[in-house]
Amino acid sequence: MRKLALLTLLLVMPFSMTGCWNQTELNELGLISAIGIDRSGDRWIVSYQLINPSAISSGAGGSGKAGGSEAPIHVFSSTGPTLREAIDVSYTESARRLYFPHADIIVLGRQTTEKGISEIIDFYWRNTYMRETVNVLVTNGQASELLKQLVPTERLPGVALSNILEKTDQFNGNYPSIKMYELAIRLDSESQAAGVPQIELVGAPEAKLDSVEKLHKTSTQGKLRITGLSVFDKDRRIGTLTRAESFGISWLTDKVTISTLSIPCPDSNAQGEQISFQTASAKTKVTPHRMASRYQMRVSVKVKGILSESHCRSNPASLPTLQAAQKEIEQAITDYIEQGWEAAKRLKVDLPHFADQIHRKYPKEWQKLKDRWEEEEMQDVQLVLDVHATISQTGMSQGSFRSKDALSRPLRW
């Protein structure tokens, strides 16, 4: 029995000592922080924002320190008839195995979005090494050019763009971010519509931030900024919403948490006299109702927040002023929602996803009208808004710093 056990041990030991045959050492990996996808005719162009480890470890790249000369990233592109082949071609110039799970951002170029992005979504769902949680952005130009731009005070542009999207969601809700899996779900829903934030390099034509030397100044001529919300119908981009229109869609789709609304002072018609209302919580509920000849969408919005700024002459904490201010806030939210809804009808795209609401509540009726939804039925939908705003705090100061005596007193030198 002991001989059998010893023989078994001798046979097993060589296999246990061989190690992992397919392991990859860390210094053999090329970490990708952002991906860009463009089209040229029928060919795909995939761009990679490759992290430069030496620049990151030395603290020179993108940190704005004097003497830093190494760029924190290296951007290069490869082409192919399919996305998979384009990535394989990249190894003709990459000394490292590209590691995609670290990527926080994917940027889609203009031609890519106009020709359709279904192949991109399919590619992400089929390959386990591509993360479906990557944030999606759209640009009007080439995605490859946008990946070359650095972000002041930040080392990795891809991580910086991801943080910009996070802060936008957290503090204003103007352009709600979207991840790859969310984009796939929305385009596969009954509405078949989605909004994707649009990123651009704003400033003079020569204001590119493609070298570390340009970050050694206290101010740069150009900067990366979210400028709009690109609208997708099925898998193609068909238009762009303004900030106000996009903000209205955010209210309709319950995407607003913390944001700021500027409203005129209730007791004044003077230009510039306004109140800033910062939302602390917001909840939107949409309920469809079938009418005789059309559908009615009842939208209930409940928002609570504080007054963070007041230019009014009267005391904002007084009951009449407080009630009037709440009415102004409710009207401002109503105006944003109506602008967003009108933009959706103009583009004939169901961005509020009313179709999904109707499908869930009236499944049989939906089958009869879904083929003519965007062109006919959606245009006749009646929007009934019920917005209720509550000002929970008016700040530490009850009155306004502004007073007639202080403003009318002449300066003395």
C-alpha positions as a Markdown table, in Angstrom:
| # | Residue | x | y | z |
|---|---|---|---|---|
| 1 | Met | 0.0 | 0.0 | 0.0 |
| 2 | Arg | 2.9 | 2.3 | 0.9 |
| 3 | Lys | 4.6 | 1.5 | -2.4 |
| 4 | Leu | 1.4 | 2.4 | -4.3 |
| 5 | Ala | 1.1 | 5.7 | -2.5 |
| 6 | Leu | 4.8 | 6.5 | -3.2 |
| 7 | Leu | 4.4 | 5.7 | -6.9 |
| 8 | Thr | 1.3 | 7.9 | -7.1 |
| 9 | Leu | 3.3 | 10.8 | -5.5 |
| 10 | Leu | 6.2 | 10.4 | -7.9 |
| 11 | Leu | 3.8 | 10.6 | -10.8 |
| 12 | Val | 1.9 | 13.7 | -9.5 |
| 13 | Met | 5.0 | 15.7 | -8.5 |
| 14 | Pro | 6.3 | 16.5 | -12.0 |
| 15 | Phe | 2.9 | 18.0 | -13.0 |
| 16 | Ser | 2.7 | 20.1 | -9.8 |
| 17 | Met | 6.1 | 21.6 | -10.5 |
| 18 | Thr | 5.6 | 22.8 | -14.0 |
| 19 | Gly | 3.7 | 26.0 | -13.0 |
| 20 | Cys | 1.1 | 27.8 | -15.1 |
| 21 | Trp | 1.8 | 27.3 | -18.7 |
| 22 | Asn | -0.3 | 30.3 | -19.9 |
| 23 | Gln | 0.6 | 32.8 | -17.2 |
| 24 | Thr | 1.5 | 36.4 | -18.2 |
| 25 | Glu | 4.0 | 38.4 | -16.2 |
| 26 | Leu | 3.0 | 41.9 | -15.1 |
| 27 | Asn | 5.9 | 43.5 | -17.0 |
| 28 | Glu | 4.6 | 41.9 | -20.2 |
| 29 | Leu | 1.2 | 43.6 | -20.0 |
| 30 | Gly | 0.3 | 46.9 | -21.7 |
| 31 | Leu | -2.5 | 48.5 | -19.6 |
| 32 | Ile | -5.1 | 50.3 | -21.7 |
| 33 | Ser | -6.8 | 53.2 | -20.0 |
| 34 | Ala | -9.1 | 54.2 | -22.9 |
| 35 | Ile | -10.2 | 52.9 | -26.3 |
| 36 | Gly | -11.2 | 54.8 | -29.4 |
| 37 | Ile | -13.1 | 53.3 | -32.4 |
| 38 | Asp | -13.3 | 55.0 | -35.8 |
| 39 | Arg | -14.4 | 53.9 | -39.3 |
| 40 | Ser | -12.8 | 54.5 | -42.7 |
| 41 | Gly | -15.0 | 53.0 | -45.4 |
| 42 | Asp | -15.5 | 49.4 | -44.5 |
| 43 | Arg | -12.5 | 49.2 | -42.2 |
| 44 | Trp | -12.4 | 49.6 | -38.5 |
| 45 | Ile | -9.7 | 51.8 | -36.8 |
| 46 | Val | -9.1 | 50.9 | -33.1 |
| 47 | Ser | -7.0 | 53.3 | -31.1 |
| 48 | Tyr | -5.4 | 52.5 | -27.7 |
| 49 | Gln | -4.4 | 54.8 | -24.9 |
| 50 | Leu | -1.5 | 52.8 | -23.5 |
| 51 | Ile | -0.2 | 53.7 | -20.0 |
| 52 | Asn | 3.5 | 54.6 | -19.8 |
| 53 | Pro | 4.6 | 52.9 | -16.6 |
| 54 | Ser | 7.9 | 54.7 | -16.4 |
| 55 | Ala | 6.2 | 58.2 | -16.5 |
| 56 | Ile | 3.7 | 57.2 | -13.9 |
| 57 | Ser | 6.2 | 55.7 | -11.5 |
| 58 | Ser | 8.5 | 58.8 | -11.7 |
| 59 | Gly | 5.6 | 61.1 | -11.2 |
| 60 | Ala | 6.6 | 63.2 | -14.3 |
| 61 | Gly | 3.8 | 62.4 | -16.8 |
| 62 | Gly | 0.8 | 64.7 | -16.7 |
| 63 | Ser | 1.4 | 65.9 | -13.1 |
| 64 | Gly | 2.4 | 69.4 | -14.1 |
| 65 | Lys | 5.7 | 69.2 | -12.3 |
| 66 | Ala | 8.6 | 71.1 | -13.6 |
| 67 | Gly | 11.1 | 69.0 | -15.6 |
| 68 | Gly | 8.6 | 66.3 | -16.5 |
| 69 | Ser | 9.1 | 65.3 | -20.1 |
| 70 | Glu | 7.7 | 61.8 | -20.5 |
| 71 | Ala | 4.1 | 61.6 | -21.6 |
| 72 | Pro | 2.0 | 59.4 | -19.3 |
| 73 | Ile | 0.3 | 57.6 | -22.2 |
| 74 | His | 1.2 | 56.4 | -25.7 |
| 75 | Val | -1.6 | 56.4 | -28.3 |
| 76 | Phe | -1.4 | 54.2 | -31.4 |
| 77 | Ser | -4.0 | 52.7 | -33.8 |
| 78 | Ser | -4.5 | 49.6 | -35.9 |
| 79 | Thr | -6.9 | 48.8 | -38.7 |
| 80 | Gly | -8.8 | 45.7 | -40.0 |
| 81 | Pro | -12.0 | 44.6 | -41.6 |
| 82 | Thr | -13.3 | 43.5 | -38.2 |
| 83 | Leu | -12.7 | 44.7 | -34.7 |
| 84 | Arg | -11.0 | 41.5 | -33.7 |
| 85 | Glu | -8.6 | 41.5 | -36.6 |
| 86 | Ala | -7.8 | 45.2 | -36.0 |
| 87 | Ile | -6.8 | 44.4 | -32.4 |
| 88 | Asp | -4.7 | 41.4 | -33.6 |
| 89 | Val | -2.9 | 43.7 | -36.0 |
| 90 | Ser | -1.9 | 46.0 | -33.1 |
| 91 | Tyr | 0.7 | 43.4 | -32.1 |
| 92 | Thr | 2.7 | 44.2 | -35.1 |
| 93 | Glu | 3.8 | 47.3 | -33.2 |
| 94 | Ser | 3.1 | 46.6 | -29.6 |
| 95 | Ala | 5.8 | 44.9 | -27.5 |
| 96 | Arg | 3.3 | 44.1 | -24.8 |
| 97 | Arg | 0.1 | 42.1 | -24.5 |
| 98 | Leu | -2.7 | 44.6 | -24.5 |
| 99 | Tyr | -4.8 | 44.4 | -21.3 |
| 100 | Phe | -8.3 | 45.8 | -21.8 |
| 101 | Pro | -10.1 | 45.3 | -18.5 |
| 102 | His | -8.4 | 48.3 | -17.1 |
| 103 | Ala | -10.0 | 50.6 | -19.7 |
| 104 | Asp | -12.5 | 53.1 | -18.1 |
| 105 | Ile | -13.6 | 54.8 | -21.4 |
| 106 | Ile | -14.5 | 54.0 | -24.9 |
| 107 | Val | -14.8 | 56.9 | -27.4 |
| 108 | Leu | -16.8 | 56.5 | -30.6 |
| 109 | Gly | -15.9 | 58.6 | -33.6 |
| 110 | Arg | -18.4 | 60.4 | -35.8 |
| 111 | Gln | -18.3 | 58.0 | -38.8 |
| 112 | Thr | -18.6 | 55.0 | -36.4 |
| 113 | Thr | -21.8 | 56.3 | -34.8 |
| 114 | Glu | -23.3 | 57.3 | -38.2 |
| 115 | Lys | -22.7 | 53.8 | -39.7 |
| 116 | Gly | -23.9 | 51.9 | -36.7 |
| 117 | Ile | -22.5 | 50.5 | -33.4 |
| 118 | Ser | -24.2 | 47.1 | -33.3 |
| 119 | Glu | -20.9 | 45.3 | -34.2 |
| 120 | Ile | -19.2 | 47.1 | -31.2 |
| 121 | Ile | -21.9 | 46.0 | -28.8 |
| 122 | Asp | -21.8 | 42.5 | -30.1 |
| 123 | Phe | -18.0 | 42.4 | -29.8 |
| 124 | Tyr | -18.2 | 43.5 | -26.1 |
| 125 | Trp | -20.7 | 40.9 | -25.2 |
| 126 | Arg | -18.9 | 38.0 | -26.9 |
| 127 | Asn | -15.4 | 38.6 | -25.4 |
| 128 | Thr | -14.9 | 38.1 | -21.7 |
| 129 | Tyr | -11.8 | 40.3 | -21.6 |
| 130 | Met | -13.8 | 43.4 | -22.6 |
| 131 | Arg | -15.7 | 45.0 | -19.7 |
| 132 | Glu | -19.3 | 45.8 | -20.2 |
| 133 | Thr | -19.1 | 48.5 | -17.5 |
| 134 | Val | -16.8 | 50.7 | -19.6 |
| 135 | Asn | -18.2 | 54.3 | -20.0 |
| 136 | Val | -19.2 | 55.2 | -23.5 |
| 137 | Leu | -18.5 | 58.7 | -25.1 |
| 138 | Val | -19.1 | 60.1 | -28.5 |
| 139 | Thr | -17.1 | 62.7 | -30.4 |
| 140 | Asn | -17.8 | 64.7 | -33.5 |
| 141 | Gly | -14.3 | 64.1 | -34.9 |
| 142 | Gln | -11.9 | 61.2 | -34.8 |
| 143 | Ala | -11.7 | 59.2 | -31.6 |
| 144 | Ser | -8.0 | 58.6 | -32.1 |
| 145 | Glu | -7.3 | 62.3 | -32.0 |
| 146 | Leu | -9.3 | 62.8 | -28.8 |
| 147 | Leu | -7.4 | 60.0 | -27.0 |
| 148 | Lys | -4.2 | 62.0 | -27.6 |
| 149 | Gln | -5.4 | 64.9 | -25.5 |
| 150 | Leu | -4.1 | 65.2 | -21.9 |
| 151 | Val | -6.1 | 66.6 | -19.0 |
| 152 | Pro | -4.5 | 69.2 | -16.8 |
| 153 | Thr | -3.7 | 68.2 | -13.2 |
| 154 | Glu | -4.5 | 64.5 | -14.1 |
| 155 | Arg | -2.0 | 61.9 | -15.1 |
| 156 | Leu | -4.2 | 59.5 | -17.0 |
| 157 | Pro | -6.7 | 61.1 | -19.4 |
| 158 | Gly | -8.9 | 58.0 | -19.6 |
| 159 | Val | -9.3 | 57.9 | -15.8 |
| 160 | Ala | -9.9 | 61.7 | -15.8 |
| 161 | Leu | -12.7 | 61.4 | -18.4 |
| 162 | Ser | -14.3 | 58.7 | -16.3 |
| 163 | Asn | -14.1 | 60.9 | -13.2 |
| 164 | Ile | -15.7 | 63.8 | -15.2 |
| 165 | Leu | -18.6 | 61.6 | -16.1 |
| 166 | Glu | -19.0 | 60.5 | -12.5 |
| 167 | Lys | -18.9 | 64.1 | -11.1 |
| 168 | Thr | -21.4 | 65.2 | -13.8 |
| 169 | Asp | -23.8 | 62.5 | -12.7 |
| 170 | Gln | -23.3 | 63.3 | -9.0 |
| 171 | Phe | -23.5 | 67.1 | -9.1 |
| 172 | Asn | -25.7 | 68.3 | -12.0 |
| 173 | Gly | -27.3 | 65.5 | -14.1 |
| 174 | Asn | -27.1 | 67.6 | -17.3 |
| 175 | Tyr | -25.6 | 64.8 | -19.4 |
| 176 | Pro | -26.2 | 61.4 | -17.7 |
| 177 | Ser | -23.4 | 58.9 | -18.3 |
| 178 | Ile | -24.0 | 55.5 | -19.9 |
| 179 | Lys | -22.1 | 52.3 | -19.7 |
| 180 | Met | -21.8 | 49.7 | -22.5 |
| 181 | Tyr | -24.2 | 47.2 | -20.9 |
| 182 | Glu | -26.8 | 50.0 | -20.3 |
| 183 | Leu | -26.4 | 51.2 | -23.9 |
| 184 | Ala | -27.1 | 47.6 | -25.1 |
| 185 | Ile | -30.1 | 47.2 | -22.9 |
| 186 | Arg | -31.7 | 50.5 | -24.0 |
| 187 | Leu | -31.1 | 49.9 | -27.7 |
| 188 | Asp | -32.6 | 46.4 | -27.3 |
| 189 | Ser | -35.7 | 47.7 | -25.4 |
| 190 | Glu | -39.0 | 48.6 | -27.0 |
| 191 | Ser | -37.9 | 52.2 | -27.3 |
| 192 | Gln | -34.7 | 51.3 | -29.0 |
| 193 | Ala | -33.2 | 54.7 | -28.0 |
| 194 | Ala | -30.3 | 55.9 | -25.9 |
| 195 | Gly | -28.4 | 59.1 | -25.1 |
| 196 | Val | -24.6 | 59.1 | -25.0 |
| 197 | Pro | -22.6 | 62.1 | -23.7 |
| 198 | Gln | -20.6 | 63.9 | -26.3 |
| 199 | Ile | -17.0 | 65.0 | -25.6 |
| 200 | Glu | -15.0 | 67.6 | -27.5 |
| 201 | Leu | -11.8 | 69.5 | -27.4 |
| 202 | Val | -13.0 | 73.1 | -27.0 |
| 203 | Gly | -10.8 | 76.2 | -27.7 |
| 204 | Ala | -8.7 | 77.5 | -30.6 |
| 205 | Pro | -7.8 | 75.0 | -33.4 |
| 206 | Glu | -4.2 | 75.1 | -32.3 |
| 207 | Ala | -5.2 | 74.4 | -28.6 |
| 208 | Lys | -4.4 | 70.7 | -28.7 |
| 209 | Leu | -3.1 | 69.2 | -25.4 |
| 210 | Asp | -1.1 | 66.4 | -27.0 |
| 211 | Ser | 2.3 | 67.1 | -25.3 |
| 212 | Val | 3.4 | 67.4 | -21.6 |
| 213 | Glu | 5.1 | 70.7 | -22.3 |
| 214 | Lys | 1.7 | 72.4 | -22.8 |
| 215 | Leu | 0.7 | 71.4 | -19.3 |
| 216 | His | 3.6 | 73.3 | -17.8 |
| 217 | Lys | 1.5 | 76.6 | -18.1 |
| 218 | Thr | -0.9 | 77.8 | -15.5 |
| 219 | Ser | -3.7 | 77.8 | -18.1 |
| 220 | Thr | -4.3 | 76.0 | -21.3 |
| 221 | Gln | -6.0 | 77.3 | -24.4 |
| 222 | Gly | -8.0 | 74.1 | -24.9 |
| 223 | Lys | -9.8 | 71.6 | -22.7 |
| 224 | Leu | -11.9 | 68.5 | -22.9 |
| 225 | Arg | -15.5 | 69.2 | -22.2 |
| 226 | Ile | -18.9 | 67.4 | -22.4 |
| 227 | Thr | -20.8 | 69.5 | -24.9 |
| 228 | Gly | -24.1 | 67.7 | -25.5 |
| 229 | Leu | -26.0 | 64.4 | -25.5 |
| 230 | Ser | -25.8 | 62.4 | -28.7 |
| 231 | Val | -29.1 | 60.7 | -29.5 |
| 232 | Phe | -29.1 | 57.1 | -30.8 |
| 233 | Asp | -32.1 | 55.6 | -32.7 |
| 234 | Lys | -31.5 | 51.8 | -32.8 |
| 235 | Asp | -27.8 | 51.6 | -33.4 |
| 236 | Arg | -27.2 | 54.9 | -35.2 |
| 237 | Arg | -26.6 | 58.4 | -34.0 |
| 238 | Ile | -29.2 | 60.8 | -35.4 |
| 239 | Gly | -28.8 | 64.1 | -33.5 |
| 240 | Thr | -27.7 | 66.0 | -30.4 |
| 241 | Leu | -29.6 | 67.5 | -27.5 |
| 242 | Thr | -28.6 | 70.8 | -25.9 |
| 243 | Arg | -27.9 | 71.1 | -22.2 |
| 244 | Ala | -31.5 | 72.2 | -21.4 |
| 245 | Glu | -33.0 | 69.4 | -23.5 |
| 246 | Ser | -30.7 | 66.8 | -22.0 |
| 247 | Phe | -31.5 | 68.0 | -18.5 |
| 248 | Gly | -35.2 | 67.6 | -19.2 |
| 249 | Ile | -34.7 | 64.0 | -20.3 |
| 250 | Ser | -32.7 | 63.5 | -17.1 |
| 251 | Trp | -35.7 | 64.6 | -15.1 |
| 252 | Leu | -38.1 | 62.4 | -17.1 |
| 253 | Thr | -35.9 | 59.3 | -16.6 |
| 254 | Asp | -35.2 | 59.8 | -12.9 |
| 255 | Lys | -31.5 | 60.6 | -13.4 |
| 256 | Val | -31.3 | 63.7 | -11.3 |
| 257 | Thr | -30.0 | 63.6 | -7.7 |
| 258 | Ile | -27.9 | 66.7 | -6.9 |
| 259 | Ser | -28.3 | 69.7 | -9.2 |
| 260 | Thr | -28.7 | 73.4 | -9.2 |
| 261 | Leu | -31.6 | 75.5 | -10.5 |
| 262 | Ser | -31.4 | 79.3 | -10.9 |
| 263 | Ile | -34.7 | 81.0 | -10.6 |
| 264 | Pro | -35.7 | 84.7 | -10.5 |
| 265 | Cys | -36.5 | 86.3 | -7.2 |
| 266 | Pro | -40.2 | 86.1 | -6.6 |
| 267 | Asp | -40.5 | 89.7 | -5.5 |
| 268 | Ser | -38.4 | 91.3 | -8.2 |
| 269 | Asn | -38.3 | 91.8 | -12.0 |
| 270 | Ala | -34.8 | 93.1 | -12.1 |
| 271 | Gln | -32.4 | 91.1 | -14.2 |
| 272 | Gly | -29.7 | 89.3 | -12.2 |
| 273 | Glu | -31.7 | 89.0 | -9.0 |
| 274 | Gln | -31.9 | 85.3 | -8.7 |
| 275 | Ile | -32.0 | 82.4 | -6.2 |
| 276 | Ser | -29.9 | 79.2 | -6.5 |
| 277 | Phe | -31.8 | 76.1 | -5.4 |
| 278 | Gln | -29.6 | 73.0 | -4.9 |
| 279 | Thr | -31.5 | 69.7 | -5.0 |
| 280 | Ala | -30.7 | 67.1 | -2.3 |
| 281 | Ser | -33.1 | 64.4 | -3.5 |
| 282 | Ala | -35.3 | 64.0 | -6.5 |
| 283 | Lys | -37.7 | 61.2 | -7.6 |
| 284 | Thr | -39.6 | 60.9 | -10.8 |
| 285 | Lys | -42.4 | 58.4 | -11.4 |
| 286 | Val | -44.0 | 57.9 | -14.8 |
| 287 | Thr | -47.4 | 56.1 | -15.1 |
| 288 | Pro | -49.1 | 55.5 | -18.5 |
| 289 | His | -52.8 | 55.7 | -19.0 |
| 290 | Arg | -54.8 | 54.6 | -22.1 |
| 291 | Met | -57.3 | 57.3 | -23.2 |
| 292 | Ala | -59.9 | 57.0 | -26.0 |
| 293 | Ser | -57.7 | 58.0 | -28.9 |
| 294 | Arg | -54.2 | 58.3 | -27.4 |
| 295 | Tyr | -52.0 | 57.6 | -24.4 |
| 296 | Gln | -51.4 | 59.9 | -21.5 |
| 297 | Met | -48.1 | 59.8 | -19.5 |
| 298 | Arg | -48.6 | 61.1 | -16.0 |
| 299 | Val | -45.2 | 62.3 | -14.6 |
| 300 | Ser | -44.9 | 62.9 | -10.9 |
| 301 | Val | -41.7 | 64.7 | -9.7 |
| 302 | Lys | -40.9 | 65.3 | -6.1 |
| 303 | Val | -37.8 | 67.3 | -5.3 |
| 304 | Lys | -36.3 | 68.6 | -2.0 |
| 305 | Gly | -33.4 | 70.9 | -1.6 |
| 306 | Ile | -31.9 | 74.0 | -0.1 |
| 307 | Leu | -31.4 | 77.6 | -1.1 |
| 308 | Ser | -27.6 | 77.9 | -1.5 |
| 309 | Glu | -27.6 | 81.5 | -2.8 |
| 310 | Ser | -29.9 | 84.5 | -2.8 |
| 311 | His | -29.7 | 87.9 | -4.6 |
| 312 | Cys | -33.2 | 88.9 | -3.4 |
| 313 | Arg | -33.8 | 92.0 | -1.3 |
| 314 | Ser | -36.5 | 90.3 | 0.7 |
| 315 | Asn | -36.1 | 87.6 | 3.3 |
| 316 | Pro | -36.1 | 84.2 | 1.5 |
| 317 | Ala | -37.1 | 82.5 | 4.7 |
| 318 | Ser | -40.5 | 84.4 | 5.0 |
| 319 | Leu | -43.4 | 82.1 | 4.2 |
| 320 | Pro | -44.8 | 84.1 | 1.2 |
| 321 | Thr | -41.3 | 84.3 | -0.4 |
| 322 | Leu | -40.6 | 80.6 | 0.3 |
| 323 | Gln | -43.9 | 79.5 | -1.3 |
| 324 | Ala | -43.4 | 81.7 | -4.3 |
| 325 | Ala | -39.8 | 80.4 | -4.7 |
| 326 | Gln | -41.1 | 76.8 | -4.6 |
| 327 | Lys | -43.6 | 77.6 | -7.4 |
| 328 | Glu | -40.7 | 79.1 | -9.5 |
| 329 | Ile | -38.7 | 75.9 | -9.0 |
| 330 | Glu | -41.6 | 73.8 | -10.0 |
| 331 | Gln | -42.0 | 75.9 | -13.2 |
| 332 | Ala | -38.3 | 75.7 | -14.0 |
| 333 | Ile | -38.4 | 71.9 | -13.8 |
| 334 | Thr | -41.5 | 71.8 | -15.9 |
| 335 | Asp | -39.9 | 73.9 | -18.6 |
| 336 | Tyr | -36.9 | 71.6 | -18.7 |
| 337 | Ile | -39.0 | 68.5 | -19.0 |
| 338 | Glu | -41.1 | 70.1 | -21.8 |
| 339 | Gln | -38.0 | 71.1 | -23.7 |
| 340 | Gly | -36.6 | 67.5 | -23.5 |
| 341 | Trp | -39.9 | 66.0 | -24.6 |
| 342 | Glu | -40.3 | 68.4 | -27.5 |
| 343 | Ala | -36.7 | 67.5 | -28.6 |
| 344 | Ala | -37.5 | 63.8 | -28.5 |
| 345 | Lys | -40.6 | 64.2 | -30.6 |
| 346 | Arg | -38.7 | 66.4 | -33.1 |
| 347 | Leu | -36.1 | 63.7 | -33.5 |
| 348 | Lys | -38.8 | 61.0 | -33.4 |
| 349 | Val | -36.9 | 59.1 | -30.8 |
| 350 | Asp | -38.3 | 57.8 | -27.5 |
| 351 | Leu | -35.6 | 58.9 | -25.2 |
| 352 | Pro | -37.9 | 58.9 | -22.1 |
| 353 | His | -38.6 | 55.2 | -22.8 |
| 354 | Phe | -42.4 | 55.7 | -22.7 |
| 355 | Ala | -42.7 | 52.6 | -25.0 |
| 356 | Asp | -41.3 | 50.4 | -22.3 |
| 357 | Gln | -43.8 | 51.7 | -19.7 |
| 358 | Ile | -46.8 | 51.1 | -22.1 |
| 359 | His | -45.5 | 47.7 | -23.0 |
| 360 | Arg | -45.3 | 46.6 | -19.4 |
| 361 | Lys | -48.8 | 47.9 | -18.5 |
| 362 | Tyr | -50.6 | 47.2 | -21.8 |
| 363 | Pro | -48.8 | 44.4 | -23.5 |
| 364 | Lys | -51.6 | 43.4 | -25.9 |
| 365 | Glu | -52.2 | 47.0 | -27.0 |
| 366 | Trp | -48.5 | 47.6 | -27.5 |
| 367 | Gln | -48.2 | 44.9 | -30.1 |
| 368 | Lys | -50.8 | 46.7 | -32.2 |
| 369 | Leu | -49.1 | 50.1 | -32.1 |
| 370 | Lys | -45.4 | 49.4 | -31.8 |
| 371 | Asp | -44.8 | 49.6 | -35.6 |
| 372 | Arg | -46.0 | 53.1 | -35.8 |
| 373 | Trp | -44.9 | 54.3 | -32.3 |
| 374 | Glu | -42.3 | 56.9 | -33.2 |
| 375 | Glu | -43.9 | 58.3 | -36.3 |
| 376 | Glu | -47.5 | 58.6 | -35.1 |
| 377 | Glu | -48.5 | 57.4 | -31.6 |
| 378 | Met | -45.6 | 59.0 | -29.7 |
| 379 | Gln | -46.4 | 62.3 | -31.3 |
| 380 | Asp | -49.9 | 62.3 | -29.9 |
| 381 | Val | -48.9 | 61.3 | -26.3 |
| 382 | Gln | -50.2 | 63.8 | -23.7 |
| 383 | Leu | -47.8 | 64.7 | -21.0 |
| 384 | Val | -49.3 | 65.5 | -17.6 |
| 385 | Leu | -46.8 | 66.9 | -15.2 |
| 386 | Asp | -47.1 | 67.1 | -11.4 |
| 387 | Val | -44.0 | 68.7 | -10.0 |
| 388 | His | -43.8 | 69.3 | -6.2 |
| 389 | Ala | -40.7 | 71.2 | -4.8 |
| 390 | Thr | -39.8 | 71.6 | -1.2 |
| 391 | Ile | -37.3 | 74.0 | 0.2 |
| 392 | Ser | -36.1 | 72.3 | 3.4 |
| 393 | Gln | -33.4 | 74.9 | 4.3 |
| 394 | Thr | -32.7 | 78.5 | 3.5 |
| 395 | Gly | -29.1 | 78.6 | 4.8 |
| 396 | Met | -27.6 | 80.2 | 7.9 |
| 397 | Ser | -28.5 | 83.7 | 6.9 |
| 398 | Gln | -32.2 | 84.6 | 7.1 |
| 399 | Gly | -31.9 | 87.9 | 5.3 |
| 400 | Ser | -30.0 | 88.9 | 2.3 |
| 401 | Phe | -26.6 | 90.7 | 2.4 |
| 402 | Arg | -28.0 | 92.9 | -0.3 |
| 403 | Ser | -29.6 | 96.1 | 1.1 |
| 404 | Lys | -30.8 | 99.3 | -0.4 |
| 405 | Asp | -28.7 | 101.4 | 1.9 |
| 406 | Ala | -25.5 | 99.5 | 1.2 |
| 407 | Leu | -26.1 | 99.6 | -2.6 |
| 408 | Ser | -27.0 | 103.3 | -2.8 |
| 409 | Arg | -24.1 | 104.5 | -0.6 |
| 410 | Pro | -21.5 | 106.2 | -2.8 |
| 411 | Leu | -17.8 | 105.1 | -2.6 |
| 412 | Arg | -15.5 | 107.3 | -0.5 |
| 413 | Trp | -11.8 | 107.5 | -1.3 |
